[in-house]
Amino acid sequence: MYNPIVYLTRKETFSACHRLNSTYLTPEENLEVFGKCNHINGHGHNYVVEITVCGPINQKTGMVMNITELKQIIKDVIFSKLDHKNLDKDVEFFKNNPSTTENLAIYIWENLRKSMKKPELLHEVKINETEKNIVSYKGPFIPQHKRNHISSCTNISSDSD
Ligand SMILES: Nc1nc2c(c(=O)[nH]1)N=C([C@H](O)[C@H](O)COP(=O)(O)OP(=O)(O)OP(=O)(O)O)CN2
Ligand SMILES: [Zn+2]
């Protein structure tokens, strides 16, 4: 039966400060790699995050996922943990992982999945760190044979798993 796959995106903005610094590098190496972004007192961003879920439409509700539920999860994962925070000092994950936008996307992805009733619906976390620097993450690589052949959503694995 015809059951369309639909992508739904929620866009939010939060503010945080950080300093790019790796515990695996010496101070000299950190300065060389991260340059001005390694400045001891850090700097801030207004991060724009786009969360995309993807899946079939529930025929009774007409929704892939209720936006009200998605908003609550984003509030718990992003706003309460990251907004107006110092990423390096306030978020455990960044104590040993440099607070690059790549790592931020992975952090948000993993924590959204933990909070979702149907984590397989999460399709993409896209972050604009600045207007020019954009990172997107679609989860770990899933081999072709483990993907759902009916769906084009990369993270919905097949029933035969
Ligand atoms: N691979 C990555 N490289 C860099 C990241 C990152 O997250 N991943 N982040 C930074 C800095 O945090 C930084 O704040 C970016 O600043 P900047 O390069 O100044 O930002 P713009 O590109 O928007 O500014 P322009 O000066 O106009 O180029 C650095 N690298
Ligand atoms: Zn920065």
XYZ file of N, CA and C and ligand atoms in Angstrom:
514
model
N 0.836 -1.200 0.000
C 0.000 0.000 0.000
C 0.878 1.261 0.000
N 0.395 2.299 -0.693
C 1.160 3.551 -0.800
C 1.296 4.220 0.567
N 2.528 4.351 1.031
C 2.755 5.015 2.327
C 3.950 5.952 2.198
N 3.693 7.222 1.949
C 4.800 8.135 1.659
C 5.740 8.353 2.844
N 7.026 8.555 2.499
C 8.052 8.895 3.489
C 8.219 10.412 3.453
N 8.137 11.020 4.623
C 8.183 12.486 4.680
C 9.285 12.941 5.648
N 9.930 14.052 5.290
C 10.964 14.671 6.137
C 10.355 15.874 6.850
N 10.590 15.969 8.136
C 10.071 17.087 8.942
C 11.244 17.730 9.684
N 11.385 19.058 9.535
C 12.532 19.755 10.151
C 12.059 20.816 11.138
N 12.689 20.834 12.287
C 12.465 21.887 13.283
C 13.768 22.684 13.423
N 13.632 24.015 13.346
C 14.813 24.891 13.394
C 14.787 25.694 14.696
N 15.907 25.693 15.417
C 16.004 26.435 16.678
C 17.352 27.139 16.755
N 17.424 28.125 17.625
C 18.682 28.851 17.835
C 19.037 28.827 19.319
N 20.305 28.608 19.606
C 20.751 28.759 20.994
C 22.121 29.436 21.010
N 22.450 29.996 22.152
C 23.718 30.723 22.287
C 24.622 30.016 23.290
N 25.894 29.936 22.942
C 26.842 29.316 23.876
C 28.234 29.839 23.576
N 29.123 29.718 24.577
C 30.506 30.087 24.330
C 31.386 28.841 24.390
N 32.536 28.925 23.797
C 33.474 27.796 23.829
C 34.881 28.272 23.472
N 35.791 27.349 23.652
C 37.189 27.572 23.242
C 37.640 26.284 22.566
N 38.200 26.373 21.375
C 38.695 25.154 20.748
C 40.050 24.808 21.357
N 40.078 23.664 22.030
C 41.287 23.207 22.718
C 41.181 21.691 22.883
N 42.271 20.994 22.564
C 42.248 19.542 22.684
C 43.155 19.090 23.811
N 42.644 18.205 24.666
C 43.458 17.688 25.775
C 44.548 16.743 25.247
N 44.435 16.359 23.963
C 45.437 15.464 23.365
C 46.604 16.236 22.750
N 46.518 17.567 22.756
C 47.576 18.388 22.150
C 48.250 19.255 23.209
N 49.491 19.644 22.944
C 50.201 20.575 23.836
C 49.622 21.980 23.623
N 49.899 22.922 24.552
C 49.427 24.294 24.349
C 49.912 24.876 23.017
N 51.151 24.555 22.658
C 51.707 25.077 21.389
C 50.954 24.484 20.199
N 50.698 23.177 20.281
C 49.970 22.516 19.182
C 48.544 23.047 19.076
N 47.906 23.251 20.238
C 46.542 23.789 20.232
C 46.494 25.147 19.546
N 47.477 25.981 19.857
C 47.510 27.320 19.265
C 47.726 27.222 17.753
N 48.591 26.294 17.371
C 48.882 26.136 15.950
C 47.637 25.628 15.190
N 46.942 24.647 15.785
C 45.785 24.039 15.099
C 44.577 24.974 15.116
N 44.267 25.534 16.277
C 43.001 26.258 16.426
C 43.120 27.770 16.291
N 44.373 28.290 16.322
C 44.576 29.729 16.107
C 43.773 30.593 17.058
N 43.059 31.592 16.510
C 42.301 32.553 17.351
C 41.218 31.850 18.162
N 40.742 30.703 17.684
C 39.661 29.979 18.387
C 40.173 29.269 19.633
N 41.507 29.307 19.844
C 42.113 28.725 21.046
C 42.326 29.793 22.126
N 41.913 31.011 21.858
C 42.121 32.099 22.833
C 41.579 31.695 24.201
N 42.382 31.934 25.226
C 42.097 31.425 26.578
C 40.693 31.776 27.100
N 40.201 32.962 26.753
C 38.898 33.379 27.291
C 37.704 33.005 26.412
N 37.970 32.301 25.330
C 36.873 31.782 24.502
C 36.149 32.838 23.687
N 35.082 32.387 23.037
C 34.252 33.281 22.205
C 32.874 32.624 22.085
N 31.908 33.375 21.542
C 30.532 32.849 21.526
C 29.947 32.716 20.137
N 28.877 31.923 20.061
C 28.137 31.749 18.809
C 26.643 31.745 19.079
N 25.890 32.203 18.084
C 24.453 31.941 18.066
C 24.253 30.766 17.108
N 24.220 29.581 17.675
C 24.118 28.370 16.848
C 22.685 28.215 16.327
N 22.564 27.902 15.037
C 21.250 27.592 14.460
C 21.237 26.085 14.177
N 20.301 25.388 14.806
C 20.257 23.926 14.677
C 18.993 23.510 13.945
N 19.154 22.639 12.954
C 17.990 22.078 12.256
C 17.944 20.583 12.531
N 16.853 20.164 13.147
C 16.662 18.749 13.473
C 15.658 18.183 12.471
N 16.064 17.160 11.730
C 15.155 16.561 10.751
C 14.821 15.130 11.139
N 13.520 14.841 11.181
C 13.067 13.458 11.353
C 12.477 13.009 10.017
N 12.488 11.714 9.814
C 12.048 11.177 8.529
C 11.359 9.839 8.759
N 10.237 9.655 8.129
C 9.560 8.361 8.266
C 8.198 8.378 7.615
N 7.491 7.270 7.769
C 6.150 7.190 7.192
C 5.162 8.024 8.000
N 4.111 8.443 7.369
C 3.072 9.218 8.066
C 2.132 8.244 8.771
N 1.912 8.500 10.060
C 0.914 7.714 10.780
C -0.454 8.035 10.178
N -1.148 7.014 9.706
C -2.390 7.277 8.963
C -3.488 7.882 9.837
N -3.441 7.561 11.136
C -4.492 8.105 12.024
C -4.234 9.563 12.371
N -2.944 9.919 12.594
C -2.635 11.290 13.036
C -2.219 12.209 11.891
N -1.776 11.614 10.790
C -1.294 12.427 9.662
C 0.089 13.008 9.899
N 0.802 12.477 10.914
C 2.113 13.055 11.261
C 3.224 12.007 11.197
N 4.435 12.477 10.846
C 5.634 11.631 10.981
C 5.961 11.544 12.466
N 5.928 12.720 13.100
C 6.172 12.829 14.539
C 5.491 14.110 14.990
N 4.888 14.080 16.150
C 4.223 15.273 16.660
C 5.265 16.356 16.979
N 5.114 17.530 16.389
C 6.091 18.613 16.615
C 6.112 19.025 18.087
N 4.985 18.894 18.753
C 4.929 19.228 20.186
C 5.898 18.330 20.967
N 5.935 17.053 20.598
C 6.846 16.102 21.251
C 8.298 16.428 20.879
N 8.524 16.757 19.604
C 9.878 17.098 19.148
C 10.389 18.346 19.869
N 9.506 19.336 20.043
C 9.891 20.583 20.732
C 10.317 20.293 22.175
N 9.598 19.408 22.834
C 9.916 19.081 24.231
C 11.291 18.407 24.328
N 11.562 17.497 23.379
C 12.853 16.792 23.378
C 13.990 17.775 23.103
N 13.767 18.687 22.151
C 14.786 19.702 21.828
C 15.026 20.594 23.052
N 13.952 20.905 23.760
C 14.082 21.735 24.973
C 14.967 21.024 26.003
N 14.700 19.740 26.215
C 15.455 18.970 27.218
C 16.916 18.783 26.804
N 17.144 18.497 25.520
C 18.490 18.136 25.061
C 19.326 19.367 24.726
N 18.697 20.361 24.085
C 19.482 21.516 23.628
C 19.361 22.696 24.580
N 18.153 23.175 24.795
C 18.031 24.422 25.575
C 18.486 24.261 27.018
N 18.026 23.215 27.702
C 18.372 23.139 29.124
C 19.847 22.782 29.339
N 20.480 22.112 28.371
C 21.874 21.684 28.575
C 22.902 22.613 27.918
N 22.509 23.290 26.825
C 23.515 24.023 26.035
C 23.304 25.536 25.976
N 22.059 25.974 26.060
C 21.786 27.402 25.855
C 22.357 28.264 26.989
N 23.088 29.307 26.603
C 23.744 30.213 27.556
C 24.718 29.482 28.485
N 25.349 28.459 27.924
C 26.333 27.698 28.697
C 27.724 27.893 28.083
N 28.727 27.540 28.910
C 30.089 27.396 28.405
C 30.229 25.912 28.061
N 30.276 25.596 26.767
C 30.248 24.186 26.348
C 31.357 23.377 27.015
N 32.558 23.950 27.086
C 33.710 23.205 27.607
C 33.630 22.952 29.108
N 33.018 23.887 29.824
C 32.994 23.756 31.283
C 31.701 23.158 31.806
N 30.596 23.391 31.101
C 29.286 22.969 31.617
C 28.810 21.618 31.085
N 29.437 21.148 30.024
C 28.949 19.907 29.399
C 30.053 18.850 29.471
N 29.771 17.799 30.225
C 30.766 16.738 30.468
C 31.431 16.233 29.178
N 30.620 16.016 28.155
C 31.113 15.456 26.882
C 32.288 16.255 26.310
N 32.265 17.585 26.522
C 33.288 18.433 25.912
C 34.527 18.599 26.786
N 34.541 17.911 27.940
C 35.755 17.999 28.761
C 36.898 17.248 28.076
N 36.553 16.187 27.331
C 37.589 15.423 26.620
C 37.411 15.398 25.116
N 36.392 16.091 24.626
C 36.173 16.190 23.177
C 36.149 17.670 22.811
N 37.019 18.121 21.899
C 37.011 19.542 21.530
C 35.611 19.968 21.079
N 35.227 21.180 21.469
C 33.849 21.638 21.198
C 33.714 22.183 19.776
N 34.167 21.377 18.813
C 33.960 21.734 17.405
C 32.488 21.524 17.062
N 32.076 22.094 15.956
C 30.682 21.922 15.533
C 30.421 20.457 15.156
N 31.443 19.781 14.643
C 31.301 18.346 14.337
C 30.925 17.574 15.609
N 31.699 17.801 16.697
C 31.413 17.083 17.949
C 30.082 17.522 18.555
N 29.737 18.800 18.370
C 28.453 19.283 18.882
C 27.294 18.568 18.175
N 27.437 18.375 16.867
C 26.382 17.677 16.111
C 26.238 16.232 16.599
N 27.363 15.581 16.875
C 27.328 14.191 17.369
C 26.690 14.154 18.764
N 27.077 15.099 19.619
C 26.504 15.168 20.973
C 24.975 15.327 20.910
N 24.527 16.262 20.063
C 23.083 16.508 19.955
C 22.378 15.278 19.383
N 22.948 14.688 18.356
C 22.373 13.479 17.736
C 22.173 12.373 18.777
N 23.264 12.057 19.506
C 23.213 10.948 20.476
C 22.176 11.217 21.567
N 22.109 12.450 22.037
C 21.187 12.761 23.130
C 19.742 12.877 22.662
N 19.528 13.336 21.434
C 18.161 13.332 20.903
C 17.664 11.892 20.803
N 18.510 11.020 20.279
C 18.108 9.615 20.112
C 17.738 8.981 21.447
N 18.514 9.314 22.494
C 18.219 8.739 23.822
C 16.853 9.173 24.330
N 16.402 10.355 23.927
C 15.136 10.902 24.434
C 13.933 10.565 23.563
N 14.175 10.066 22.359
C 13.054 9.845 21.436
C 12.409 8.477 21.632
N 11.062 8.448 21.531
C 10.354 7.163 21.626
C 10.713 6.297 20.422
N 10.883 6.943 19.258
C 11.272 6.221 18.044
C 12.559 6.837 17.496
N 13.727 6.474 18.075
C 14.992 7.098 17.657
C 15.319 6.881 16.190
N 14.767 5.823 15.616
C 15.054 5.541 14.200
C 14.509 6.620 13.271
N 13.624 7.482 13.799
C 13.082 8.568 12.960
C 14.080 9.709 12.767
N 15.072 9.809 13.656
C 16.023 10.924 13.542
C 16.840 10.761 12.261
N 16.824 11.791 11.430
C 17.477 11.700 10.115
C 18.742 12.556 10.032
N 18.664 13.785 10.563
C 19.813 14.683 10.409
C 19.832 15.752 11.505
N 21.038 16.045 11.966
C 21.268 17.208 12.835
C 22.187 18.138 12.046
N 21.671 19.320 11.714
C 22.475 20.289 10.961
C 22.700 21.526 11.842
N 23.949 21.959 11.930
C 24.261 23.126 12.773
C 24.979 24.191 11.954
N 24.437 25.405 12.007
C 25.152 26.568 11.475
C 25.866 27.206 12.662
N 27.190 27.060 12.687
C 27.953 27.692 13.774
C 28.041 29.193 13.520
N 28.304 29.525 12.263
C 28.227 30.902 11.790
C 27.432 30.825 10.480
N 27.247 31.963 9.845
C 26.521 31.933 8.562
C 27.289 31.135 7.515
N 28.625 31.019 7.737
C 29.469 30.378 6.724
C 29.871 28.952 7.068
N 29.810 28.595 8.349
C 30.296 27.271 8.783
C 29.133 26.373 9.181
N 28.895 25.349 8.358
C 27.714 24.501 8.539
C 28.138 23.031 8.587
N 27.654 22.327 9.616
C 27.991 20.914 9.787
C 26.704 20.110 9.846
N 26.678 18.954 9.177
C 25.506 18.092 9.346
C 25.950 16.674 9.660
N 25.133 15.977 10.459
C 25.433 14.602 10.871
C 24.182 13.771 10.703
N 24.362 12.607 10.083
C 23.228 11.711 9.861
C 23.439 10.365 10.546
N 24.274 10.357 11.579
C 24.475 9.128 12.336
C 25.573 8.273 11.752
N 25.891 7.189 12.499
C 26.957 6.308 12.035
C 26.580 5.626 10.733
N 27.599 5.214 9.984
C 27.364 4.565 8.691
C 26.618 3.240 8.877
N 25.552 3.070 8.090
C 24.809 1.807 8.112
C 24.988 1.151 6.738
N 25.539 -0.093 6.700
C 25.752 -0.721 5.396
C 24.443 -0.844 4.617
N 24.561 -0.777 3.303
C 23.396 -0.798 2.410
C 22.450 -1.957 2.719
N 23.032 -3.161 2.971
C 22.178 -4.340 3.153
C 21.371 -4.297 4.447
N 21.741 -3.392 5.364
C 20.984 -3.271 6.616
C 19.970 -2.142 6.578
N 19.931 -1.407 5.464
C 18.974 -0.311 5.362
C 17.628 -0.837 4.908
N 16.582 -0.109 5.274
C 15.244 -0.479 4.849
C 15.091 -0.135 3.367
N 14.817 -1.146 2.548
C 14.743 -0.914 1.109
C 13.488 -0.138 0.711
N 12.467 -0.184 1.559
C 11.219 0.520 1.238
C 11.411 2.011 1.492
N 12.137 2.304 2.568
C 12.282 3.696 2.979
C 13.557 4.306 2.424
N 13.542 5.620 2.201
C 14.771 6.298 1.805
C 15.455 6.896 3.024
N 14.890 6.689 4.201
C 15.502 7.226 5.417
C 16.677 6.339 5.790
N 17.867 6.924 5.887
C 19.080 6.128 6.049
C 19.143 5.406 7.389
N 18.444 5.906 8.396
C 18.615 5.309 9.722
C 17.494 4.370 10.141
N 16.566 4.114 9.239
C 15.551 3.114 9.545
C 16.067 1.797 8.989
N 16.519 0.909 9.902
C 17.095 -0.338 9.411
C 15.997 -1.350 9.106
N 16.375 -2.359 8.335
C 15.362 -3.286 7.827
C 14.823 -4.206 8.923
N 13.638 -4.801 8.661
C 12.994 -5.689 9.628
C 13.810 -6.962 9.869
N 14.688 -7.278 8.921
C 15.449 -8.533 9.035
C 16.640 -8.437 9.987
N 16.831 -7.278 10.644
C 17.958 -7.123 11.579
C 17.825 -8.048 12.777
N 36.341 21.844 11.407
C 36.097 22.901 12.204
N 36.872 23.981 12.133
C 36.608 25.042 12.924
C 35.513 25.013 13.798
C 34.717 23.839 13.860
O 33.751 23.757 14.633
N 35.030 22.832 13.040
N 35.245 26.097 14.552
C 35.960 27.187 14.527
C 35.651 28.305 15.455
O 34.852 27.872 16.523
C 35.227 29.606 14.962
O 34.369 30.257 15.851
C 34.866 29.838 13.579
O 35.231 31.183 13.415
P 35.542 31.878 12.063
O 36.347 31.016 11.166
O 36.089 33.189 12.425
O 34.071 32.043 11.490
P 33.659 32.482 10.059
O 34.160 31.459 9.088
O 32.193 32.648 10.031
O 34.363 33.872 9.938
P 35.304 34.551 8.848
O 36.308 35.235 9.671
O 34.444 35.469 8.081
O 35.911 33.509 7.971
C 37.136 27.280 13.661
N 37.398 26.118 12.873
Zn 33.753 29.016 17.754
